[in-house]
């Protein structure tokens, strides 16, 4: 596998974001760790000690693509970005590509040795042919054997050419896989852009909800202030009722219905206090509680109007009865005076 540098730029995952690492920085972070971890492996250690080979690995498009693919897959699965995970993946990708590089070097070395053996055999064969040409007449049988040996060498050369074609096919497959990886990377970038747009919309909706929540809280505070005013007015009404009861102590029997009505008003005020407490405790959903509070305020205003009307009626009744009582006392006093005058006469 070739690790030669290329001038083409590689599209990496979210390079514009400052929190994501690049392949080069991640590999630079793990090279020292790999040297310590594989210090007992001579081939890997020699590769890592070579600055030229490490530089080729950093510039390898296939390694970058493989690292980007694994990082994107794990980040899409987990939903979060983790620099330690990116460095771990860089270490795994680096070891995989170093192993492939070493395997490729061993194959090249083996092929080179076979070529050297074939070359030596060819040279030996040529020298033998020269010697056999001098002794052609004597060694025709041996010359036939050499021809067979040459045929075997040709077959081996043909096999080597076949291996070379297979290597070309593998290179073509790698190019195809590289193109597919680029297409997948572009698709993932488009999906990432869509997810970012959707995230912006969700954030805007969240901000709108927060603004609406603030408005509801402000309106709820106003309603609480109005409720406090209503409570104060109810307290004033209670004070007035106490005064009326103290003034009308002598008329309890006649004002039984008024007292019953006052009891009903106190019950209504108690229910209003309970309702207000329920509204305070049940403020989990602001919209529904606000509508309920407005409805309760309307009912409270209606009841307050009724209560004021009843108090006014009660005061008018009491005023009329007090006037009637005064007139009866005046007439009684006049009758008494007349009786006294008659007696004196």
mmCIF file of C-alpha atoms in Angstrom, residues 59-313:
data_model
loop_
_atom_site.group_PDB
_atom_site.id
_atom_site.type_symbol
_atom_site.label_atom_id
_atom_site.label_comp_id
_atom_site.label_asym_id
_atom_site.label_seq_id
_atom_site.Cartn_x
_atom_site.Cartn_y
_atom_site.Cartn_z
ATOM 1 C CA UNK A 59 -0.364 13.076 4.166
ATOM 2 C CA UNK A 60 -2.003 9.772 3.172
ATOM 3 C CA UNK A 61 -5.449 10.482 1.730
ATOM 4 C CA UNK A 62 -6.610 6.914 2.406
ATOM 5 C CA UNK A 63 -5.636 7.197 6.095
ATOM 6 C CA UNK A 64 -7.376 10.574 6.414
ATOM 7 C CA UNK A 65 -10.521 9.227 4.767
ATOM 8 C CA UNK A 66 -10.586 6.145 7.004
ATOM 9 C CA UNK A 67 -10.076 8.294 10.135
ATOM 10 C CA UNK A 68 -12.812 10.739 9.090
ATOM 11 C CA UNK A 69 -15.204 7.877 8.345
ATOM 12 C CA UNK A 70 -14.715 6.250 11.772
ATOM 13 C CA UNK A 71 -14.888 9.554 13.665
ATOM 14 C CA UNK A 72 -18.077 10.589 11.845
ATOM 15 C CA UNK A 73 -19.672 7.180 12.463
ATOM 16 C CA UNK A 74 -18.924 7.219 16.224
ATOM 17 C CA UNK A 75 -20.014 10.847 16.603
ATOM 18 C CA UNK A 76 -23.270 10.168 14.729
ATOM 19 C CA UNK A 77 -23.898 7.080 16.905
ATOM 20 C CA UNK A 78 -23.103 8.777 20.232
ATOM 21 C CA UNK A 79 -24.277 12.303 19.375
ATOM 22 C CA UNK A 80 -21.228 13.965 20.980
ATOM 23 C CA UNK A 81 -17.688 14.848 19.936
ATOM 24 C CA UNK A 82 -14.846 13.409 22.037
ATOM 25 C CA UNK A 83 -11.209 14.373 21.297
ATOM 26 C CA UNK A 84 -9.914 11.312 23.230
ATOM 27 C CA UNK A 85 -12.066 9.085 21.003
ATOM 28 C CA UNK A 86 -10.696 10.862 17.917
ATOM 29 C CA UNK A 87 -7.124 10.219 19.113
ATOM 30 C CA UNK A 88 -7.944 6.570 19.841
ATOM 31 C CA UNK A 89 -9.320 6.152 16.321
ATOM 32 C CA UNK A 90 -6.225 7.894 14.929
ATOM 33 C CA UNK A 91 -4.035 5.385 16.779
ATOM 34 C CA UNK A 92 -6.034 2.434 15.408
ATOM 35 C CA UNK A 93 -5.990 3.793 11.842
ATOM 36 C CA UNK A 94 -2.256 4.509 12.044
ATOM 37 C CA UNK A 95 -1.464 0.958 13.208
ATOM 38 C CA UNK A 96 -3.713 -0.531 10.482
ATOM 39 C CA UNK A 97 -2.000 1.451 7.758
ATOM 40 C CA UNK A 98 1.482 0.761 9.167
ATOM 41 C CA UNK A 99 0.709 -2.965 9.162
ATOM 42 C CA UNK A 100 -0.534 -2.767 5.573
ATOM 43 C CA UNK A 101 2.522 -0.770 4.593
ATOM 44 C CA UNK A 102 4.832 -3.299 6.231
ATOM 45 C CA UNK A 103 2.959 -6.190 4.583
ATOM 46 C CA UNK A 104 3.278 -4.444 1.230
ATOM 47 C CA UNK A 105 7.001 -3.865 1.827
ATOM 48 C CA UNK A 106 7.458 -7.533 2.698
ATOM 49 C CA UNK A 107 5.632 -8.535 -0.492
ATOM 50 C CA UNK A 108 7.807 -6.177 -2.507
ATOM 51 C CA UNK A 109 10.947 -7.534 -0.822
ATOM 52 C CA UNK A 110 9.843 -11.113 -1.478
ATOM 53 C CA UNK A 111 9.104 -10.288 -5.110
ATOM 54 C CA UNK A 112 12.467 -8.520 -5.405
ATOM 55 C CA UNK A 113 14.233 -11.584 -4.006
ATOM 56 C CA UNK A 114 12.391 -13.832 -6.438
ATOM 57 C CA UNK A 115 13.431 -11.518 -9.283
ATOM 58 C CA UNK A 116 17.026 -11.674 -8.075
ATOM 59 C CA UNK A 117 16.860 -15.454 -7.916
ATOM 60 C CA UNK A 118 15.406 -15.547 -11.405
ATOM 61 C CA UNK A 119 18.069 -13.136 -12.611
ATOM 62 C CA UNK A 120 20.805 -15.273 -11.067
ATOM 63 C CA UNK A 121 19.269 -18.369 -12.562
ATOM 64 C CA UNK A 122 19.069 -16.575 -15.885
ATOM 65 C CA UNK A 123 22.737 -15.572 -15.672
ATOM 66 C CA UNK A 124 23.679 -19.089 -14.666
ATOM 67 C CA UNK A 125 21.592 -20.395 -17.515
ATOM 68 C CA UNK A 126 23.270 -18.066 -19.989
ATOM 69 C CA UNK A 127 26.702 -19.100 -18.812
ATOM 70 C CA UNK A 128 25.642 -22.691 -18.983
ATOM 71 C CA UNK A 129 24.273 -22.144 -22.487
ATOM 72 C CA UNK A 130 27.594 -20.657 -23.518
ATOM 73 C CA UNK A 131 29.373 -23.635 -22.113
ATOM 74 C CA UNK A 132 26.895 -25.971 -23.696
ATOM 75 C CA UNK A 133 27.315 -24.220 -27.050
ATOM 76 C CA UNK A 134 30.983 -25.099 -26.916
ATOM 77 C CA UNK A 135 30.037 -28.651 -26.163
ATOM 78 C CA UNK A 136 26.786 -28.718 -28.188
ATOM 79 C CA UNK A 137 27.586 -31.839 -29.949
ATOM 80 C CA UNK A 138 28.368 -33.608 -26.713
ATOM 81 C CA UNK A 139 25.545 -32.397 -24.514
ATOM 82 C CA UNK A 140 22.395 -32.252 -26.664
ATOM 83 C CA UNK A 141 20.407 -33.960 -23.958
ATOM 84 C CA UNK A 142 21.477 -31.368 -21.369
ATOM 85 C CA UNK A 143 20.593 -28.605 -23.837
ATOM 86 C CA UNK A 144 17.064 -29.984 -24.039
ATOM 87 C CA UNK A 145 16.845 -29.841 -20.232
ATOM 88 C CA UNK A 146 17.974 -26.213 -20.316
ATOM 89 C CA UNK A 147 15.227 -25.438 -22.818
ATOM 90 C CA UNK A 148 12.689 -26.940 -20.442
ATOM 91 C CA UNK A 149 14.165 -24.863 -17.626
ATOM 92 C CA UNK A 150 13.857 -21.729 -19.749
ATOM 93 C CA UNK A 151 10.225 -22.573 -20.408
ATOM 94 C CA UNK A 152 9.632 -22.792 -16.664
ATOM 95 C CA UNK A 153 11.279 -19.417 -16.236
ATOM 96 C CA UNK A 154 8.971 -17.943 -18.866
ATOM 97 C CA UNK A 155 5.963 -19.354 -17.049
ATOM 98 C CA UNK A 156 7.171 -17.812 -13.813
ATOM 99 C CA UNK A 157 7.634 -14.472 -15.557
ATOM 100 C CA UNK A 158 4.096 -14.761 -16.905
ATOM 101 C CA UNK A 159 2.841 -15.425 -13.377
ATOM 102 C CA UNK A 160 4.672 -12.332 -12.175
ATOM 103 C CA UNK A 161 2.982 -10.284 -14.905
ATOM 104 C CA UNK A 162 -0.372 -11.696 -13.747
ATOM 105 C CA UNK A 163 0.416 -10.646 -10.177
ATOM 106 C CA UNK A 164 1.240 -7.199 -11.459
ATOM 107 C CA UNK A 165 -2.143 -6.976 -13.189
ATOM 108 C CA UNK A 166 -3.864 -8.051 -9.981
ATOM 109 C CA UNK A 167 -2.017 -5.304 -8.132
ATOM 110 C CA UNK A 168 -3.291 -2.806 -10.690
ATOM 111 C CA UNK A 169 -6.833 -4.092 -10.192
ATOM 112 C CA UNK A 170 -6.437 -3.701 -6.414
ATOM 113 C CA UNK A 171 -5.218 -0.147 -6.934
ATOM 114 C CA UNK A 172 -8.253 0.563 -9.109
ATOM 115 C CA UNK A 173 -10.543 -0.864 -6.403
ATOM 116 C CA UNK A 174 -8.880 1.362 -3.818
ATOM 117 C CA UNK A 175 -9.493 4.382 -6.026
ATOM 118 C CA UNK A 176 -13.147 3.375 -6.379
ATOM 119 C CA UNK A 177 -13.487 2.986 -2.600
ATOM 120 C CA UNK A 178 -11.820 6.375 -2.163
ATOM 121 C CA UNK A 179 -14.394 7.989 -4.483
ATOM 122 C CA UNK A 180 -17.210 6.277 -2.582
ATOM 123 C CA UNK A 181 -15.776 7.551 0.708
ATOM 124 C CA UNK A 182 -15.682 11.078 -0.713
ATOM 125 C CA UNK A 183 -19.307 10.809 -1.818
ATOM 126 C CA UNK A 184 -20.304 9.520 1.627
ATOM 127 C CA UNK A 185 -18.374 12.342 3.260
ATOM 128 C CA UNK A 186 -20.201 14.916 1.097
ATOM 129 C CA UNK A 187 -23.540 13.324 1.995
ATOM 130 C CA UNK A 188 -22.691 13.429 5.699
ATOM 131 C CA UNK A 189 -21.677 17.073 5.400
ATOM 132 C CA UNK A 190 -25.063 17.877 3.821
ATOM 133 C CA UNK A 191 -26.853 15.998 6.615
ATOM 134 C CA UNK A 192 -24.760 17.863 9.181
ATOM 135 C CA UNK A 193 -25.763 21.187 7.595
ATOM 136 C CA UNK A 194 -29.439 20.211 7.744
ATOM 137 C CA UNK A 195 -29.070 19.218 11.399
ATOM 138 C CA UNK A 196 -27.454 22.581 12.167
ATOM 139 C CA UNK A 197 -30.321 24.449 10.468
ATOM 140 C CA UNK A 198 -32.836 22.388 12.428
ATOM 141 C CA UNK A 199 -30.895 23.118 15.633
ATOM 142 C CA UNK A 200 -31.103 26.864 14.889
ATOM 143 C CA UNK A 201 -34.870 26.592 14.410
ATOM 144 C CA UNK A 202 -35.236 24.700 17.698
ATOM 145 C CA UNK A 203 -33.148 27.335 19.501
ATOM 146 C CA UNK A 204 -35.315 30.122 18.017
ATOM 147 C CA UNK A 205 -38.485 28.321 19.113
ATOM 148 C CA UNK A 206 -36.993 27.879 22.590
ATOM 149 C CA UNK A 207 -36.207 31.599 22.753
ATOM 150 C CA UNK A 208 -39.773 32.445 21.673
ATOM 151 C CA UNK A 209 -41.133 30.175 24.386
ATOM 152 C CA UNK A 210 -38.885 31.863 26.956
ATOM 153 C CA UNK A 211 -40.123 35.297 25.869
ATOM 154 C CA UNK A 212 -43.721 34.114 26.048
ATOM 155 C CA UNK A 213 -43.037 32.629 29.488
ATOM 156 C CA UNK A 214 -41.659 35.982 30.665
ATOM 157 C CA UNK A 215 -44.753 37.781 29.368
ATOM 158 C CA UNK A 216 -46.993 35.286 31.141
ATOM 159 C CA UNK A 217 -45.052 35.732 34.366
ATOM 160 C CA UNK A 218 -45.451 39.520 34.106
ATOM 161 C CA UNK A 219 -49.182 39.158 33.485
ATOM 162 C CA UNK A 220 -49.450 36.701 36.379
ATOM 163 C CA UNK A 221 -47.729 39.235 38.644
ATOM 164 C CA UNK A 222 -50.284 41.862 37.633
ATOM 165 C CA UNK A 223 -53.104 39.436 38.400
ATOM 166 C CA UNK A 224 -51.581 38.756 41.820
ATOM 167 C CA UNK A 225 -51.493 42.496 42.521
ATOM 168 C CA UNK A 226 -55.167 42.760 41.545
ATOM 169 C CA UNK A 227 -55.932 39.814 43.821
ATOM 170 C CA UNK A 228 -54.178 41.573 46.688
ATOM 171 C CA UNK A 229 -56.295 44.656 46.074
ATOM 172 C CA UNK A 230 -59.401 42.494 46.115
ATOM 173 C CA UNK A 231 -58.315 40.920 49.391
ATOM 174 C CA UNK A 232 -57.833 44.381 50.881
ATOM 175 C CA UNK A 233 -61.291 45.387 49.731
ATOM 176 C CA UNK A 234 -62.683 42.165 51.234
ATOM 177 C CA UNK A 235 -60.997 43.029 54.527
ATOM 178 C CA UNK A 236 -62.620 46.449 54.404
ATOM 179 C CA UNK A 237 -65.967 44.793 53.749
ATOM 180 C CA UNK A 238 -65.426 42.497 56.745
ATOM 181 C CA UNK A 239 -64.703 45.558 58.915
ATOM 182 C CA UNK A 240 -67.860 47.209 57.706
ATOM 183 C CA UNK A 241 -69.817 44.042 58.457
ATOM 184 C CA UNK A 242 -68.428 43.979 61.995
ATOM 185 C CA UNK A 243 -69.506 47.565 62.490
ATOM 186 C CA UNK A 244 -72.964 46.776 61.151
ATOM 187 C CA UNK A 245 -73.267 43.780 63.476
ATOM 188 C CA UNK A 246 -72.209 45.915 66.497
ATOM 189 C CA UNK A 247 -74.696 48.650 65.575
ATOM 190 C CA UNK A 248 -77.511 46.185 64.869
ATOM 191 C CA UNK A 249 -77.116 44.077 68.002
ATOM 192 C CA UNK A 250 -80.678 44.919 69.007
ATOM 193 C CA UNK A 251 -82.052 43.922 65.588
ATOM 194 C CA UNK A 252 -80.579 40.411 65.245
ATOM 195 C CA UNK A 253 -83.908 38.705 64.956
ATOM 196 C CA UNK A 254 -85.087 41.052 62.226
ATOM 197 C CA UNK A 255 -81.779 40.875 60.321
ATOM 198 C CA UNK A 256 -81.362 37.084 60.321
ATOM 199 C CA UNK A 257 -81.460 36.969 56.542
ATOM 200 C CA UNK A 258 -78.766 39.652 56.360
ATOM 201 C CA UNK A 259 -76.512 37.662 58.684
ATOM 202 C CA UNK A 260 -77.076 34.544 56.562
ATOM 203 C CA UNK A 261 -76.076 36.543 53.515
ATOM 204 C CA UNK A 262 -72.969 37.777 55.327
ATOM 205 C CA UNK A 263 -72.098 34.185 56.184
ATOM 206 C CA UNK A 264 -72.426 33.317 52.508
ATOM 207 C CA UNK A 265 -70.098 36.202 51.658
ATOM 208 C CA UNK A 266 -67.524 34.961 54.153
ATOM 209 C CA UNK A 267 -67.789 31.478 52.638
ATOM 210 C CA UNK A 268 -67.269 32.977 49.193
ATOM 211 C CA UNK A 269 -64.227 34.903 50.456
ATOM 212 C CA UNK A 270 -62.812 31.707 51.967
ATOM 213 C CA UNK A 271 -63.365 29.884 48.676
ATOM 214 C CA UNK A 272 -61.612 32.767 46.900
ATOM 215 C CA UNK A 273 -58.614 32.426 49.224
ATOM 216 C CA UNK A 274 -58.526 28.678 48.579
ATOM 217 C CA UNK A 275 -58.787 29.328 44.861
ATOM 218 C CA UNK A 276 -55.877 31.793 45.015
ATOM 219 C CA UNK A 277 -53.767 29.267 46.926
ATOM 220 C CA UNK A 278 -54.579 26.633 44.318
ATOM 221 C CA UNK A 279 -53.584 29.059 41.574
ATOM 222 C CA UNK A 280 -50.217 29.705 43.255
ATOM 223 C CA UNK A 281 -49.470 25.998 43.694
ATOM 224 C CA UNK A 282 -50.774 25.040 40.242
ATOM 225 C CA UNK A 283 -48.612 27.418 38.217
ATOM 226 C CA UNK A 284 -46.832 24.620 36.297
ATOM 227 C CA UNK A 285 -48.461 25.456 32.978
ATOM 228 C CA UNK A 286 -48.598 29.240 32.742
ATOM 229 C CA UNK A 287 -51.054 29.576 29.871
ATOM 230 C CA UNK A 288 -53.826 27.416 31.388
ATOM 231 C CA UNK A 289 -53.296 28.906 34.889
ATOM 232 C CA UNK A 290 -53.420 32.440 33.491
ATOM 233 C CA UNK A 291 -56.742 31.794 31.725
ATOM 234 C CA UNK A 292 -58.095 30.212 34.905
ATOM 235 C CA UNK A 293 -56.904 33.187 36.984
ATOM 236 C CA UNK A 294 -58.562 35.686 34.639
ATOM 237 C CA UNK A 295 -61.836 33.734 34.836
ATOM 238 C CA UNK A 296 -61.582 33.667 38.636
ATOM 239 C CA UNK A 297 -60.947 37.413 38.697
ATOM 240 C CA UNK A 298 -64.094 38.016 36.645
ATOM 241 C CA UNK A 299 -66.102 35.854 39.032
ATOM 242 C CA UNK A 300 -64.530 37.661 41.998
ATOM 243 C CA UNK A 301 -65.438 41.075 40.562
ATOM 244 C CA UNK A 302 -69.012 39.871 39.997
ATOM 245 C CA UNK A 303 -69.242 38.565 43.541
ATOM 246 C CA UNK A 304 -67.748 41.768 44.876
ATOM 247 C CA UNK A 305 -70.382 43.804 43.005
ATOM 248 C CA UNK A 306 -73.076 41.566 44.447
ATOM 249 C CA UNK A 307 -71.566 41.932 47.921
ATOM 250 C CA UNK A 308 -71.439 45.728 47.634
ATOM 251 C CA UNK A 309 -75.015 45.772 46.388
ATOM 252 C CA UNK A 310 -76.106 43.637 49.347
ATOM 253 C CA UNK A 311 -74.220 45.887 51.796
ATOM 254 C CA UNK A 312 -75.856 48.981 50.287
ATOM 255 C CA UNK A 313 -79.283 47.313 50.533
#
